[in-house]
């Protein structure tokens, strides 16, 4: 069976037009640093065990007034630690570099390793880097200390736009290097744009994701004054007790290739991105209020681009913040587009990784994507925590949805598995991805190296 036949056979099982095959993107590697999970495998252990990683604010993150905001959140350990020498950075410069830049360097290296790619092999190639981020806490800390503490390394070290650039510089690659800020949807929008870069040919390989570190106690306090923080440190997605989100932090990256290239290179994709869409809520009720029609639209557009019917979807990883305003809107939109397309006897399973990790801000979407990629790999759906009784504003039965409450099997025991991942920005930028498991790589011929090229099969 040749490559085209392998893809055609796989496509036929999910009733997708084979002419769309060039629009599929393979996830061939991933890395993450999430609360309680220093990597995708640790994340899966956390999810499969039905545990959460919410703790009290660690020392140094509490601020002078500990009573302003709830003390709960999802935090990383040792964010101040960094092997500067490994990345060719002096100790003096490292002190001026935002830990978000440092974390993306580490995650970029780990993601390439997970993909079986020797980082030196991408040097000089068209590898793109797309990173979602919106926090500037380290820059604010530096500014608070005053200009006298600044060095010649401070300006580039604290510029958010350099988070992606620093990884591209270290790897010596020449694809697009872009920081994305669309609020809480930043990292999933970064993946969407990375896919477009691969499909247009401006990149041959992409690293994409997002990062968020909550280093400044005042940032959480300001968020609490806005009103949406959970006072008891629990995210009650779709539950009657929903009382706000829980702040979290972390970072995650995925390595992406065009599917046909991944199969030809002999990769084993972790999952496949079938299609994605991004839109904006427009002039809705208010700048920071979610809009149901816009969310319906982004879902429909993602399905159209993936050429997947809503009835084929087996699971959706929700934005699922656990806020009284956001959850009912998301549920209603999902029910209108997907729930209504399914038999009444098979309500759509949904869940939110925010119940395990908290809301990771700019890294929230990539956390959801890596969760679903691991669920596809293990062919199990982990539980969404803290759910007992449906929010009275969410008619789950009418919407034909159900919260995944236990570790269980996917709807179909056979391939393919198909899921959606949603992420919505506070200012109205909505993103939705559709992903599936991959066709068998063993059916595809391995690309022969060109004369004089090392047979790594991974160079861009």
Short mmCIF file of C-alpha atoms in Angstrom, two decimals, residues 59-335:
data_model
loop_
_atom_site.label_atom_id
_atom_site.label_comp_id
_atom_site.label_asym_id
_atom_site.label_seq_id
_atom_site.Cartn_x
_atom_site.Cartn_y
_atom_site.Cartn_z
CA UNK A 59 6.16 31.67 49.17
CA UNK A 60 7.20 34.66 47.10
CA UNK A 61 3.91 34.71 45.16
CA UNK A 62 1.67 35.89 48.00
CA UNK A 63 2.38 39.60 48.14
CA UNK A 64 2.18 41.85 51.20
CA UNK A 65 -1.62 41.50 51.52
CA UNK A 66 -2.56 37.83 51.52
CA UNK A 67 -6.28 38.46 51.95
CA UNK A 68 -6.90 40.34 48.69
CA UNK A 69 -7.43 37.28 46.45
CA UNK A 70 -8.10 33.61 47.18
CA UNK A 71 -4.76 31.90 47.85
CA UNK A 72 -5.43 28.95 45.52
CA UNK A 73 -3.93 28.19 42.15
CA UNK A 74 -1.97 25.83 39.94
CA UNK A 75 1.75 26.61 40.22
CA UNK A 76 5.06 25.35 38.85
CA UNK A 77 7.98 24.51 41.09
CA UNK A 78 11.39 26.15 40.76
CA UNK A 79 10.53 28.64 38.01
CA UNK A 80 13.73 30.46 38.96
CA UNK A 81 15.94 27.50 37.99
CA UNK A 82 17.50 27.45 34.52
CA UNK A 83 20.53 25.82 32.89
CA UNK A 84 21.76 28.99 31.22
CA UNK A 85 25.06 27.50 30.07
CA UNK A 86 23.28 24.75 28.12
CA UNK A 87 21.49 27.40 26.07
CA UNK A 88 24.58 29.57 25.60
CA UNK A 89 23.40 32.32 27.94
CA UNK A 90 25.66 33.92 30.52
CA UNK A 91 24.60 33.97 34.16
CA UNK A 92 24.42 37.77 34.03
CA UNK A 93 22.12 37.74 31.02
CA UNK A 94 19.99 34.91 32.40
CA UNK A 95 19.10 37.04 35.42
CA UNK A 96 17.55 39.58 33.05
CA UNK A 97 15.60 37.04 30.98
CA UNK A 98 11.90 36.51 31.65
CA UNK A 99 11.40 32.95 32.98
CA UNK A 100 8.76 32.57 30.25
CA UNK A 101 11.53 32.89 27.66
CA UNK A 102 13.63 30.39 29.58
CA UNK A 103 10.74 27.94 29.87
CA UNK A 104 10.04 28.05 26.12
CA UNK A 105 13.70 27.28 25.42
CA UNK A 106 13.49 24.18 27.62
CA UNK A 107 10.12 23.10 26.22
CA UNK A 108 11.28 23.61 22.64
CA UNK A 109 14.26 21.33 23.14
CA UNK A 110 12.13 18.71 24.92
CA UNK A 111 9.40 18.79 22.24
CA UNK A 112 11.93 18.19 19.46
CA UNK A 113 13.46 15.34 21.44
CA UNK A 114 10.00 13.84 21.94
CA UNK A 115 9.52 14.00 18.16
CA UNK A 116 12.79 12.13 17.64
CA UNK A 117 14.38 15.19 16.06
CA UNK A 118 17.96 16.10 16.90
CA UNK A 119 17.76 19.87 17.50
CA UNK A 120 21.03 20.48 15.64
CA UNK A 121 19.49 18.88 12.54
CA UNK A 122 17.00 21.74 12.07
CA UNK A 123 19.71 24.41 11.96
CA UNK A 124 19.29 26.67 8.93
CA UNK A 125 15.92 25.16 8.02
CA UNK A 126 12.41 26.55 7.73
CA UNK A 127 11.25 25.69 11.22
CA UNK A 128 8.56 28.07 12.46
CA UNK A 129 7.91 29.00 16.08
CA UNK A 130 4.50 30.25 17.21
CA UNK A 131 4.05 30.97 20.92
CA UNK A 132 1.01 32.38 22.69
CA UNK A 133 1.69 34.60 25.73
CA UNK A 134 0.17 37.63 27.38
CA UNK A 135 1.67 37.88 30.89
CA UNK A 136 4.35 40.50 31.56
CA UNK A 137 4.84 39.84 35.26
CA UNK A 138 8.63 39.60 35.13
CA UNK A 139 8.87 42.88 33.23
CA UNK A 140 6.69 44.53 35.86
CA UNK A 141 8.93 43.16 38.60
CA UNK A 142 11.97 44.59 36.83
CA UNK A 143 10.30 47.95 36.31
CA UNK A 144 9.26 48.03 39.95
CA UNK A 145 12.91 47.70 40.97
CA UNK A 146 13.69 50.79 38.92
CA UNK A 147 15.97 51.64 36.03
CA UNK A 148 19.05 51.40 38.23
CA UNK A 149 18.69 47.62 38.28
CA UNK A 150 18.54 47.36 34.48
CA UNK A 151 21.38 46.06 32.33
CA UNK A 152 21.89 45.91 28.58
CA UNK A 153 20.16 42.52 28.71
CA UNK A 154 17.00 43.77 30.40
CA UNK A 155 15.13 45.15 27.40
CA UNK A 156 15.33 42.02 25.18
CA UNK A 157 15.01 39.84 28.24
CA UNK A 158 11.64 41.27 29.22
CA UNK A 159 10.06 41.85 25.82
CA UNK A 160 7.16 39.46 25.34
CA UNK A 161 7.67 39.47 21.56
CA UNK A 162 11.04 37.75 22.06
CA UNK A 163 9.60 34.63 23.72
CA UNK A 164 9.27 32.89 20.35
CA UNK A 165 12.27 34.68 18.85
CA UNK A 166 14.67 33.43 21.48
CA UNK A 167 13.90 29.81 20.63
CA UNK A 168 14.30 30.49 16.89
CA UNK A 169 17.61 32.23 17.59
CA UNK A 170 18.90 29.37 19.72
CA UNK A 171 17.95 26.75 17.12
CA UNK A 172 19.26 28.97 14.27
CA UNK A 173 16.12 28.47 12.16
CA UNK A 174 14.55 30.73 9.55
CA UNK A 175 10.84 30.00 9.55
CA UNK A 176 8.32 32.50 10.98
CA UNK A 177 8.88 33.33 14.64
CA UNK A 178 5.76 34.89 16.08
CA UNK A 179 4.31 35.76 19.46
CA UNK A 180 0.51 35.61 19.63
CA UNK A 181 -1.67 37.43 22.14
CA UNK A 182 -5.38 36.76 21.79
CA UNK A 183 -5.91 36.50 25.52
CA UNK A 184 -6.81 33.12 26.94
CA UNK A 185 -7.08 31.57 23.46
CA UNK A 186 -3.48 32.54 22.58
CA UNK A 187 -1.86 29.10 22.53
CA UNK A 188 -4.60 27.42 20.51
CA UNK A 189 -4.61 30.32 18.05
CA UNK A 190 -0.83 29.83 17.83
CA UNK A 191 -1.41 26.20 16.80
CA UNK A 192 -4.03 27.31 14.25
CA UNK A 193 -1.61 29.82 12.69
CA UNK A 194 1.20 27.27 12.77
CA UNK A 195 -0.94 24.87 10.74
CA UNK A 196 -1.58 27.60 8.18
CA UNK A 197 2.16 28.23 7.93
CA UNK A 198 2.76 24.56 7.15
CA UNK A 199 -0.06 24.41 4.60
CA UNK A 200 1.19 27.48 2.72
CA UNK A 201 4.73 26.09 2.64
CA UNK A 202 6.40 28.93 4.50
CA UNK A 203 7.36 26.39 7.20
CA UNK A 204 8.41 22.76 6.83
CA UNK A 205 8.28 22.04 10.54
CA UNK A 206 6.69 24.03 13.37
CA UNK A 207 6.90 24.30 17.13
CA UNK A 208 3.73 25.88 18.56
CA UNK A 209 2.02 26.40 21.90
CA UNK A 210 1.95 28.84 24.75
CA UNK A 211 3.30 29.87 28.13
CA UNK A 212 1.99 31.61 31.24
CA UNK A 213 3.74 32.38 34.53
CA UNK A 214 1.95 34.23 37.34
CA UNK A 215 4.96 35.75 39.08
CA UNK A 216 3.40 38.96 40.36
CA UNK A 217 0.91 38.57 43.23
CA UNK A 218 -0.81 41.81 42.22
CA UNK A 219 -1.78 40.32 38.86
CA UNK A 220 -3.95 37.71 40.56
CA UNK A 221 -5.32 40.32 42.95
CA UNK A 222 -6.38 42.51 40.02
CA UNK A 223 -8.07 39.53 38.36
CA UNK A 224 -9.96 38.87 41.59
CA UNK A 225 -11.22 42.47 41.70
CA UNK A 226 -12.62 41.89 38.21
CA UNK A 227 -14.67 39.16 39.81
CA UNK A 228 -14.23 35.69 38.30
CA UNK A 229 -11.89 33.87 40.74
CA UNK A 230 -13.21 30.84 42.59
CA UNK A 231 -13.14 31.57 46.33
CA UNK A 232 -12.58 27.91 47.26
CA UNK A 233 -9.95 27.07 44.64
CA UNK A 234 -12.03 24.63 42.61
CA UNK A 235 -13.13 24.80 38.99
CA UNK A 236 -16.71 23.48 38.85
CA UNK A 237 -17.12 23.20 35.09
CA UNK A 238 -20.82 22.88 34.14
CA UNK A 239 -21.65 22.22 37.81
CA UNK A 240 -24.29 24.02 39.88
CA UNK A 241 -21.51 25.17 42.24
CA UNK A 242 -19.63 27.06 39.48
CA UNK A 243 -18.23 30.15 41.16
CA UNK A 244 -15.27 31.24 39.06
CA UNK A 245 -11.98 30.05 37.63
CA UNK A 246 -8.77 29.07 39.40
CA UNK A 247 -5.57 30.79 38.19
CA UNK A 248 -2.88 28.47 36.89
CA UNK A 249 0.42 28.62 35.08
CA UNK A 250 2.60 26.51 32.86
CA UNK A 251 3.65 25.98 29.28
CA UNK A 252 3.29 23.49 26.48
CA UNK A 253 4.55 23.05 22.92
CA UNK A 254 3.77 20.64 20.10
CA UNK A 255 5.87 19.80 17.05
CA UNK A 256 3.84 19.83 13.83
CA UNK A 257 4.43 18.46 10.33
CA UNK A 258 2.27 18.05 7.28
CA UNK A 259 0.75 14.59 7.67
CA UNK A 260 2.03 13.31 4.33
CA UNK A 261 5.57 14.39 5.30
CA UNK A 262 5.31 12.78 8.73
CA UNK A 263 4.21 9.46 7.25
CA UNK A 264 6.87 9.59 4.56
CA UNK A 265 9.49 10.30 7.23
CA UNK A 266 8.41 7.26 9.22
CA UNK A 267 7.07 9.29 12.15
CA UNK A 268 4.36 7.95 14.42
CA UNK A 269 1.98 10.89 14.84
CA UNK A 270 0.49 11.31 18.28
CA UNK A 271 -2.65 12.73 16.69
CA UNK A 272 -3.72 14.62 13.57
CA UNK A 273 -5.19 18.10 13.33
CA UNK A 274 -7.97 17.79 10.77
CA UNK A 275 -8.99 21.44 10.70
CA UNK A 276 -9.36 24.57 12.79
CA UNK A 277 -11.05 27.94 12.84
CA UNK A 278 -10.69 31.31 14.57
CA UNK A 279 -13.21 34.13 14.81
CA UNK A 280 -14.28 37.04 17.01
CA UNK A 281 -17.46 37.71 18.91
CA UNK A 282 -17.95 41.15 17.41
CA UNK A 283 -20.06 43.72 19.23
CA UNK A 284 -21.90 41.40 21.60
CA UNK A 285 -23.27 42.08 25.05
CA UNK A 286 -19.97 43.45 26.32
CA UNK A 287 -16.26 43.32 25.49
CA UNK A 288 -15.55 40.53 27.97
CA UNK A 289 -18.84 38.60 27.66
CA UNK A 290 -18.87 35.37 25.59
CA UNK A 291 -21.18 35.28 22.58
CA UNK A 292 -23.12 32.13 21.76
CA UNK A 293 -23.60 32.81 18.04
CA UNK A 294 -19.88 33.46 17.58
CA UNK A 295 -19.03 30.22 19.36
CA UNK A 296 -21.49 28.33 17.17
CA UNK A 297 -19.88 29.90 14.12
CA UNK A 298 -16.32 28.90 15.06
CA UNK A 299 -17.47 25.32 15.68
CA UNK A 300 -19.22 25.10 12.32
CA UNK A 301 -16.27 26.63 10.46
CA UNK A 302 -13.85 24.15 12.03
CA UNK A 303 -16.06 21.25 10.97
CA UNK A 304 -16.36 22.61 7.45
CA UNK A 305 -12.60 22.94 7.07
CA UNK A 306 -12.00 19.48 8.51
CA UNK A 307 -14.82 18.02 6.39
CA UNK A 308 -16.09 16.26 9.49
CA UNK A 309 -19.78 16.13 10.34
CA UNK A 310 -20.78 17.18 13.84
CA UNK A 311 -22.33 13.73 14.35
CA UNK A 312 -18.87 12.13 14.05
CA UNK A 313 -17.44 14.00 17.02
CA UNK A 314 -16.83 11.76 20.05
CA UNK A 315 -15.58 14.23 22.67
CA UNK A 316 -15.01 17.95 23.17
CA UNK A 317 -12.39 19.43 25.47
CA UNK A 318 -14.18 22.54 26.67
CA UNK A 319 -12.84 25.98 27.36
CA UNK A 320 -14.78 25.15 30.54
CA UNK A 321 -13.67 27.81 33.02
CA UNK A 322 -16.29 27.09 35.66
CA UNK A 323 -17.67 30.63 35.58
CA UNK A 324 -21.42 31.26 35.94
CA UNK A 325 -21.44 33.44 32.81
CA UNK A 326 -19.15 31.45 30.50
CA UNK A 327 -20.24 27.84 31.00
CA UNK A 328 -23.93 28.23 30.00
CA UNK A 329 -22.99 30.07 26.79
CA UNK A 330 -20.43 27.43 25.81
CA UNK A 331 -22.84 24.60 26.58
CA UNK A 332 -25.64 26.18 24.58
CA UNK A 333 -23.41 26.76 21.54
CA UNK A 334 -22.02 23.23 21.66
CA UNK A 335 -25.47 21.72 22.03
#
